[in-house]
XYZ file of C-alpha atoms in Angstrom:
553
model
C -0.283 0.158 -0.100
C 1.634 3.551 -0.543
C 0.535 6.389 1.529
C 1.676 9.839 1.991
C 4.509 10.713 3.860
C 2.672 13.526 6.011
C 1.319 11.574 9.147
C -1.646 14.246 9.587
C -2.506 13.029 6.413
C -2.414 9.450 7.078
C -4.774 10.184 10.239
C -7.411 12.148 8.269
C -7.513 9.397 5.647
C -7.115 6.116 8.227
C -10.194 7.814 10.177
C -12.237 8.246 7.515
C -12.082 4.771 6.883
C -12.454 3.319 9.794
C -16.122 5.623 10.194
C -16.822 4.359 7.105
C -16.834 7.525 4.480
C -15.282 5.469 1.762
C -16.561 8.112 -1.110
C -14.134 10.468 -1.816
C -14.462 13.793 -4.378
C -11.318 15.537 -4.800
C -10.985 19.339 -6.868
C -6.903 18.314 -8.281
C -4.919 21.183 -6.585
C -1.169 20.581 -5.516
C -1.847 21.715 -1.204
C -4.230 18.876 -1.122
C -1.523 16.142 -2.974
C -0.756 14.244 -0.236
C -4.781 13.285 0.486
C -5.131 12.564 -3.320
C -2.657 10.500 -2.841
C -3.494 8.954 -0.107
C -7.126 7.921 -0.946
C -6.495 7.602 -4.613
C -4.034 4.840 -3.902
C -6.333 2.820 -1.494
C -8.792 0.325 -3.037
C -10.843 1.033 0.019
C -12.085 4.410 -0.974
C -14.296 4.853 -4.340
C -12.436 8.256 -5.465
C -14.244 10.817 -8.697
C -12.428 13.878 -9.978
C -14.115 16.499 -10.944
C -12.167 19.958 -11.387
C -14.629 22.540 -10.718
C -15.227 22.734 -7.506
C -19.049 23.927 -7.032
C -20.081 21.355 -8.927
C -17.658 18.908 -6.855
C -19.536 19.706 -3.896
C -22.708 19.084 -5.036
C -21.967 15.775 -6.719
C -20.834 14.810 -3.530
C -24.149 16.338 -1.683
C -26.249 14.313 -4.661
C -24.001 11.122 -3.693
C -24.824 11.356 0.248
C -28.940 12.099 -0.587
C -28.617 8.758 -2.126
C -26.968 6.539 0.160
C -27.522 8.544 3.550
C -24.101 8.593 4.323
C -21.133 11.519 4.745
C -19.710 11.885 1.482
C -16.083 13.982 1.520
C -15.289 16.277 -0.923
C -11.251 17.505 -0.870
C -9.928 20.531 -2.180
C -6.754 22.391 -2.702
C -6.125 25.883 -0.371
C -7.186 29.140 -1.405
C -10.447 30.272 -3.219
C -11.043 26.375 -4.215
C -12.239 26.654 -0.822
C -15.357 29.097 -1.272
C -16.303 27.450 -4.337
C -18.027 24.549 -1.896
C -20.087 27.200 0.253
C -23.329 27.115 -2.177
C -23.706 23.013 -1.569
C -22.008 23.499 1.513
C -25.198 25.792 2.619
C -27.507 23.627 0.772
C -26.593 20.699 2.753
C -27.133 22.572 6.079
C -30.655 23.340 5.172
C -31.259 20.078 3.379
C -30.047 17.853 6.881
C -27.405 16.173 4.126
C -23.897 15.069 5.532
C -21.178 16.786 3.898
C -17.511 16.687 5.189
C -15.387 18.800 3.059
C -11.461 18.632 4.086
C -9.242 21.613 2.723
C -5.584 21.422 2.444
C -4.159 24.739 3.584
C -0.975 26.470 4.473
C 0.939 26.670 7.784
C -0.358 29.200 9.814
C 2.869 30.824 9.895
C 2.107 31.218 5.713
C -1.146 33.047 6.219
C -1.829 36.920 5.495
C 2.201 37.531 4.447
C 1.664 37.806 0.784
C 2.116 33.975 0.305
C 0.198 32.729 -3.062
C -3.375 30.978 -3.208
C -3.533 31.281 0.599
C -6.990 33.120 2.187
C -7.808 32.643 6.151
C -9.820 29.119 5.934
C -10.134 28.340 9.591
C -13.971 28.908 10.018
C -14.938 30.182 6.532
C -18.295 27.967 6.549
C -18.579 29.270 10.583
C -22.210 30.823 9.827
C -23.667 26.845 8.121
C -21.570 23.881 9.328
C -22.771 21.985 11.942
C -18.991 21.399 12.950
C -15.480 22.907 12.300
C -12.157 21.399 12.651
C -9.396 23.183 12.328
C -6.156 21.009 12.739
C -2.859 22.118 13.532
C 0.385 20.480 11.129
C 1.903 17.599 13.107
C -0.124 14.874 13.563
C -1.845 14.279 17.678
C -4.695 12.697 19.239
C -6.139 16.359 20.130
C -6.240 16.528 15.794
C -7.709 12.671 15.261
C -10.340 13.599 18.038
C -11.519 16.927 16.451
C -11.812 14.549 12.986
C -13.640 12.039 15.117
C -15.825 14.497 16.182
C -16.562 16.202 12.501
C -17.657 12.775 11.010
C -19.137 11.813 13.790
C -20.896 15.417 14.432
C -22.182 15.176 10.777
C -23.829 11.581 10.816
C -25.770 12.514 14.176
C -26.725 16.453 13.067
C -26.810 15.187 9.349
C -25.264 18.674 8.336
C -22.080 19.770 6.549
C -18.424 19.825 8.248
C -15.372 21.136 7.659
C -12.112 20.007 8.813
C -9.406 22.430 7.914
C -5.812 20.508 7.302
C -2.613 22.505 7.064
C 0.398 20.724 4.868
C 4.100 22.127 4.392
C 6.233 20.839 1.696
C 7.537 18.680 0.063
C 3.895 17.617 -0.526
C 3.748 14.544 -2.803
C 6.337 11.683 -0.908
C 5.219 8.340 -0.187
C 6.089 5.886 2.203
C 5.049 2.084 2.329
C 3.722 1.821 5.952
C 2.226 3.879 7.995
C 3.460 5.918 10.602
C 0.565 6.869 12.718
C -2.138 4.601 14.304
C -4.933 7.282 14.847
C -7.284 7.276 17.761
C -10.940 6.263 16.671
C -14.017 7.279 19.066
C -17.411 5.792 18.942
C -20.757 7.860 19.301
C -24.413 6.565 20.456
C -26.404 7.666 18.022
C -29.410 9.553 19.315
C -32.773 9.563 16.816
C -35.731 11.052 19.616
C -38.063 8.843 21.532
C -40.273 6.226 20.567
C -43.391 7.707 22.846
C -44.375 11.448 23.026
C -43.822 13.080 26.077
C -46.557 13.803 28.308
C -48.897 12.810 25.331
C -52.167 13.036 27.548
C -52.316 16.623 27.010
C -51.442 16.306 23.053
C -53.991 13.321 22.727
C -56.764 15.575 24.702
C -55.698 18.605 21.834
C -56.106 16.189 18.920
C -59.513 14.409 20.455
C -60.945 17.895 20.623
C -59.969 19.706 17.243
C -62.277 19.169 14.163
C -59.838 21.220 12.001
C -56.417 19.636 12.165
C -54.189 20.249 8.877
C -50.826 18.294 8.310
C -48.441 19.645 6.055
C -45.653 17.561 4.582
C -42.837 19.004 3.460
C -39.553 17.294 1.608
C -39.407 14.100 2.932
C -38.202 10.401 1.761
C -39.950 7.460 0.208
C -41.553 5.004 2.524
C -40.960 6.816 5.931
C -44.271 6.709 6.976
C -46.007 3.460 7.532
C -49.048 2.735 4.831
C -51.030 1.864 8.257
C -50.836 5.229 9.461
C -51.277 6.883 5.810
C -54.441 5.241 5.496
C -55.387 6.383 9.370
C -54.892 10.095 8.305
C -57.272 9.423 5.100
C -60.118 8.241 6.978
C -60.131 10.805 10.035
C -62.773 13.015 8.958
C -61.083 15.918 10.729
C -57.690 16.055 8.739
C -56.907 17.280 5.791
C -53.434 16.340 4.702
C -51.436 18.734 2.187
C -48.543 16.965 -0.001
C -45.673 18.833 -2.543
C -43.895 16.316 -5.174
C -40.586 16.387 -2.962
C -42.699 15.072 -0.175
C -42.647 11.601 -1.710
C -46.148 10.456 0.436
C -48.994 9.809 -1.657
C -53.112 8.634 -0.701
C -55.629 9.801 -3.084
C -57.533 11.393 -0.212
C -54.336 13.857 -0.105
C -54.369 17.317 -1.473
C -51.089 16.496 -3.715
C -51.193 20.636 -5.499
C -52.066 22.919 -3.028
C -52.171 26.320 -5.328
C -54.564 23.926 -7.053
C -56.641 24.100 -4.282
C -55.850 27.300 -2.307
C -55.035 29.718 -5.457
C -58.806 30.613 -6.036
C -59.392 30.923 -2.368
C -61.321 34.163 -1.067
C -61.381 35.349 2.365
C -64.679 32.685 3.052
C -62.638 29.990 1.925
C -59.740 30.867 4.027
C -61.484 30.872 7.085
C -63.075 27.616 6.603
C -59.921 26.140 5.832
C -58.348 27.780 9.225
C -56.610 24.636 11.365
C -57.536 24.733 14.752
C -54.110 22.204 14.688
C -51.167 22.215 12.215
C -48.995 19.247 11.930
C -46.191 19.839 10.291
C -42.526 17.465 9.514
C -40.264 17.359 6.263
C -37.768 19.762 5.021
C -38.605 23.002 3.642
C -42.181 24.294 2.013
C -42.430 24.833 -2.168
C -45.835 26.849 -1.752
C -45.094 30.395 -0.875
C -49.064 30.930 -1.232
C -49.826 27.952 1.928
C -47.256 30.142 3.909
C -48.887 33.711 3.296
C -52.493 31.500 4.697
C -50.953 30.237 7.120
C -49.128 33.363 8.416
C -52.234 35.249 8.195
C -54.758 32.817 9.700
C -52.459 31.092 12.157
C -53.411 27.668 13.635
C -54.408 28.028 17.698
C -51.072 24.832 18.018
C -48.531 24.624 15.216
C -46.338 21.108 16.176
C -43.423 20.557 13.950
C -42.099 16.476 14.141
C -38.314 16.651 13.997
C -35.269 15.026 15.982
C -33.188 18.121 15.391
C -34.932 21.285 13.925
C -38.040 23.225 13.991
C -38.235 26.361 12.003
C -40.727 28.891 12.992
C -42.180 29.065 9.416
C -45.196 30.306 9.699
C -44.922 32.474 13.515
C -47.365 29.855 14.937
C -45.200 27.049 16.506
C -45.935 25.816 19.539
C -44.156 22.049 20.409
C -41.050 20.890 18.684
C -41.720 17.741 19.265
C -38.277 15.323 18.911
C -39.297 12.068 17.316
C -39.310 10.271 13.866
C -42.501 11.194 12.726
C -43.779 7.620 11.810
C -43.405 7.175 15.272
C -44.989 9.998 16.569
C -48.331 9.458 14.779
C -47.971 5.246 15.997
C -47.851 6.486 19.068
C -50.655 9.319 19.033
C -53.040 7.218 16.889
C -53.152 4.575 19.484
C -54.486 6.944 21.528
C -56.815 9.355 19.653
C -60.291 8.558 18.281
C -61.887 9.697 15.195
C -64.128 13.002 15.868
C -67.216 14.265 13.826
C -66.224 16.982 11.586
C -66.853 17.634 7.851
C -63.440 19.613 7.515
C -61.852 16.730 5.228
C -66.119 16.431 2.903
C -65.868 20.269 1.934
C -62.207 20.501 0.769
C -62.219 16.948 -0.528
C -65.367 18.622 -2.674
C -63.437 21.687 -3.695
C -59.966 19.855 -4.607
C -61.992 17.393 -6.453
C -63.764 19.974 -8.370
C -60.392 21.777 -9.098
C -58.780 18.260 -10.361
C -62.027 18.316 -13.648
C -61.311 22.227 -14.618
C -58.007 20.982 -14.484
C -58.071 18.601 -16.898
C -60.459 20.613 -18.730
C -58.049 23.161 -19.007
C -54.794 21.345 -19.830
C -56.788 19.862 -22.716
C -57.427 23.304 -24.734
C -54.154 24.864 -23.983
C -51.169 24.898 -26.570
C -48.234 23.869 -26.093
C -46.231 25.787 -23.294
C -44.632 25.310 -20.301
C -47.546 23.960 -18.421
C -48.745 21.538 -20.929
C -44.926 19.441 -21.802
C -44.489 19.062 -17.727
C -48.022 17.558 -17.817
C -46.502 15.636 -20.534
C -43.789 14.884 -19.424
C -43.964 13.765 -15.567
C -46.977 11.833 -16.950
C -44.726 9.145 -19.405
C -41.665 8.988 -16.257
C -40.905 5.412 -16.371
C -42.269 3.833 -12.928
C -40.179 3.469 -10.323
C -37.385 5.786 -11.318
C -35.971 8.787 -9.581
C -36.731 12.474 -10.726
C -34.460 15.202 -9.993
C -35.897 18.933 -9.936
C -34.397 21.667 -10.323
C -35.573 24.975 -8.485
C -37.266 28.258 -9.668
C -40.220 26.830 -12.178
C -39.444 23.684 -12.791
C -40.163 22.485 -9.017
C -43.231 25.071 -9.497
C -44.914 23.744 -12.393
C -44.078 20.178 -11.462
C -46.356 20.979 -7.636
C -49.088 21.203 -10.082
C -49.319 17.488 -11.994
C -50.287 14.401 -10.370
C -46.771 11.698 -10.036
C -46.680 8.488 -9.971
C -46.186 7.055 -6.599
C -43.587 4.528 -7.777
C -40.891 8.087 -8.555
C -39.023 9.163 -5.914
C -38.278 12.907 -6.289
C -35.541 15.326 -4.934
C -34.535 19.309 -5.461
C -32.500 21.146 -3.776
C -35.236 22.970 -1.615
C -32.309 24.113 1.255
C -31.894 27.304 -0.124
C -33.526 26.898 -3.340
C -30.392 27.788 -5.494
C -30.488 26.875 -9.460
C -26.435 26.983 -8.949
C -26.027 23.557 -8.412
C -29.196 21.193 -9.803
C -27.562 19.337 -12.208
C -24.418 18.824 -10.552
C -26.856 17.411 -7.656
C -28.953 15.325 -9.867
C -25.913 13.655 -11.598
C -24.444 12.868 -7.979
C -27.639 11.468 -7.541
C -27.354 9.208 -9.946
C -24.640 7.635 -9.121
C -25.761 7.514 -5.778
C -28.603 5.526 -6.983
C -28.613 2.247 -9.262
C -32.538 3.945 -10.082
C -33.462 5.060 -13.861
C -32.598 8.926 -13.461
C -34.318 12.092 -14.809
C -33.482 15.647 -14.121
C -36.214 18.036 -15.500
C -34.665 21.600 -15.565
C -35.135 24.882 -17.011
C -32.777 26.391 -19.972
C -30.775 29.074 -17.005
C -30.544 26.455 -14.156
C -28.983 24.414 -16.683
C -26.873 26.693 -18.279
C -25.611 27.905 -15.080
C -24.572 24.855 -14.154
C -23.185 23.334 -17.562
C -19.930 22.415 -15.663
C -21.820 19.567 -13.823
C -21.159 17.695 -17.330
C -17.663 18.436 -17.588
C -17.816 14.778 -15.690
C -16.729 11.639 -16.434
C -18.980 9.366 -14.613
C -22.189 10.095 -16.025
C -24.490 6.915 -16.147
C -25.508 5.591 -19.484
C -28.888 5.454 -18.313
C -29.055 9.198 -17.008
C -31.929 11.394 -18.758
C -31.853 15.597 -18.677
C -35.152 17.286 -19.728
C -34.614 20.795 -20.554
C -37.443 22.888 -20.939
C -35.936 25.971 -23.060
C -38.285 29.219 -22.945
C -35.524 31.800 -23.663
C -35.184 32.904 -20.218
C -35.741 33.106 -16.078
C -39.027 32.173 -16.896
C -40.635 32.215 -12.602
C -39.787 36.428 -13.610
C -42.522 36.267 -15.606
C -44.860 34.452 -13.178
C -43.750 36.550 -10.362
C -45.577 40.185 -9.542
C -43.610 43.109 -11.108
C -43.306 41.735 -14.738
C -42.973 44.534 -17.169
C -41.947 43.555 -21.070
C -39.203 46.304 -20.812
C -35.488 45.774 -21.714
C -34.773 46.358 -18.255
C -36.417 43.263 -18.010
C -35.534 41.135 -20.367
C -31.908 41.534 -19.396
C -31.550 41.828 -15.946
C -34.626 39.608 -14.761
C -35.417 37.272 -17.326
C -31.727 36.839 -18.723
C -33.424 36.430 -22.425
C -31.197 34.814 -24.854
C -31.219 32.225 -27.813
C -28.893 29.566 -26.724
C -29.564 25.523 -27.022
C -27.678 22.754 -25.653
C -26.691 20.664 -28.888
C -22.885 21.795 -28.760
C -23.123 20.940 -24.758
C -24.233 17.673 -25.437
C -21.792 16.944 -28.636
C -18.983 18.123 -26.458
C -19.318 15.930 -23.890
C -20.634 13.133 -26.236
C -24.543 12.669 -25.054
C -27.059 11.603 -27.255
C -29.475 15.406 -27.918
C -32.937 15.545 -28.803
C -35.183 18.027 -29.557
C -38.795 19.199 -29.404
C -40.921 21.894 -30.522
C -44.493 20.893 -30.852
C -46.514 17.726 -28.682
C -45.696 15.447 -31.859
C -42.492 15.902 -31.655
C -42.372 15.929 -27.572
C -44.230 12.299 -28.128
C -41.348 11.000 -30.296
C -38.883 12.238 -28.364
C -40.077 11.173 -25.784
C -39.972 7.709 -26.757
C -35.971 8.253 -28.009
C -35.117 9.156 -25.314
C -35.787 6.179 -22.848
C -35.113 3.778 -25.602
C -31.520 5.225 -25.918
C -29.645 3.638 -22.945
C -25.850 3.492 -25.056
C -25.141 7.040 -23.593
C -26.032 9.591 -21.303
C -29.153 12.326 -23.259
C -30.808 15.559 -23.241
C -34.060 16.138 -24.556
C -34.161 20.151 -25.210
C -37.907 21.336 -25.172
C -38.221 24.872 -26.966
C -41.431 26.329 -25.704
C -43.321 29.955 -26.426
C -41.284 32.463 -24.134
C -44.014 34.843 -23.858
C -46.910 32.831 -24.089
C -46.040 31.083 -20.487
C -47.032 33.097 -17.741
C -50.184 34.394 -19.445
C -51.321 30.315 -19.469
C -50.158 29.544 -16.164
C -52.182 32.754 -15.068
C -55.466 31.814 -16.632
C -55.452 28.184 -14.825
C -55.868 29.490 -11.708
C -58.173 32.473 -12.602
C -60.596 28.809 -14.469
C -60.346 26.501 -11.535
C -62.980 27.988 -10.020
């Protein structure tokens, strides 16, 4: 076995291996050479080389998202480290374990005018669950910091930063270890199995006739079927889900905006819950946030083993449990209460679904029609990754097959690394992977394709409407040069030559007939990763979407 000569690098590598951190994404550089040599020469690690640090970090995030284990990303000193920050922040808010290991120059070289040198210690302080600032020599103190960083990433489901100073020479190797690092063991705490002081909660639950359950970003199969059935059968319960909730039942409301956008004041008052119960990550719908901030529930309980954001300025209780454990205990102690809360909402939603189908049948080729078609034709049991902005919002309006798992970077809701994350996820998952994205998001993260690890079954569906369509949907849109240039970012670019450069299959569609043909071809091409670029009209999309909400009544 070949090892780096520098003892500190040996310690980092050996502790990672002992902790089961075996997926290593390396951004090439010189200062991190001791780590690169050690990880890449050890067959126990699976290493990936990705030059663009921003893309590399999102790629690592995608792998960690799928394997539900920490993934390490390694870079050289200087500004390289700062390019990890967008993915680092996303990992923090999406509760994904990500380990950033940065090579640094010794402290004596900082701020003296040495090249490729910045103040690296604690650079992620605001979004890190742990910072391990190591000293240059291997020591038990350093070992404990490395152990603590990895354990914290696992226990708190978040990103950590390990900063390691190395002095030249950097490339020397040895064939035996000179260190035997200390390995610590921690016990995972995932919350209790029973509700503390449950009598009070049970009493409130049994007396409430309007209970609203809202599910944010959530793992598939996280809630038992018997719990799903119980909630669906309770006449006093309405369950709201989103595409990223990965929770399905015919009685659940799976398009929040379709339901509430046409509501007037009286409708909102009727819908106002006595109890709001939330679990999962971030919510996409701005309308539901506005509704609950104005029509506040008497009680808001959030279930999460780690965090409880007061999103609606109404939180009364943070229940530190796994949601499935909470419902198992709660529902064993509660009874159904007579109520028309669900039946009223269900009747309205059934009408909305009829109106939606009527509307979809008569609209011209547009973003809305395209999303309906591509989501309807997704392969069963596949994995869907969606970019942010208008793509994730359109997806909320379309029914999706319950066998499909859905993911989106909703922690910070940025477009900056959506493609890189999707590619990392496709590497971490064995499923057929489809990525739906808009043109601005795709172009912004085009370096994601500068990647030697894209699986042949990875499919990109790119909706190109010539700019940032989200800004036409949001209030404040005016058809003026300043809007087109500085908000919408109008362009006439396509993915054709990018696909050719990166040796990906390339398909196009400009109307419904060509879309149907291209979709068939897309899923039949398994010899290489593919891009299907769908061109939709720039000016009609927002008009068609806004009219949709008007015709739901």
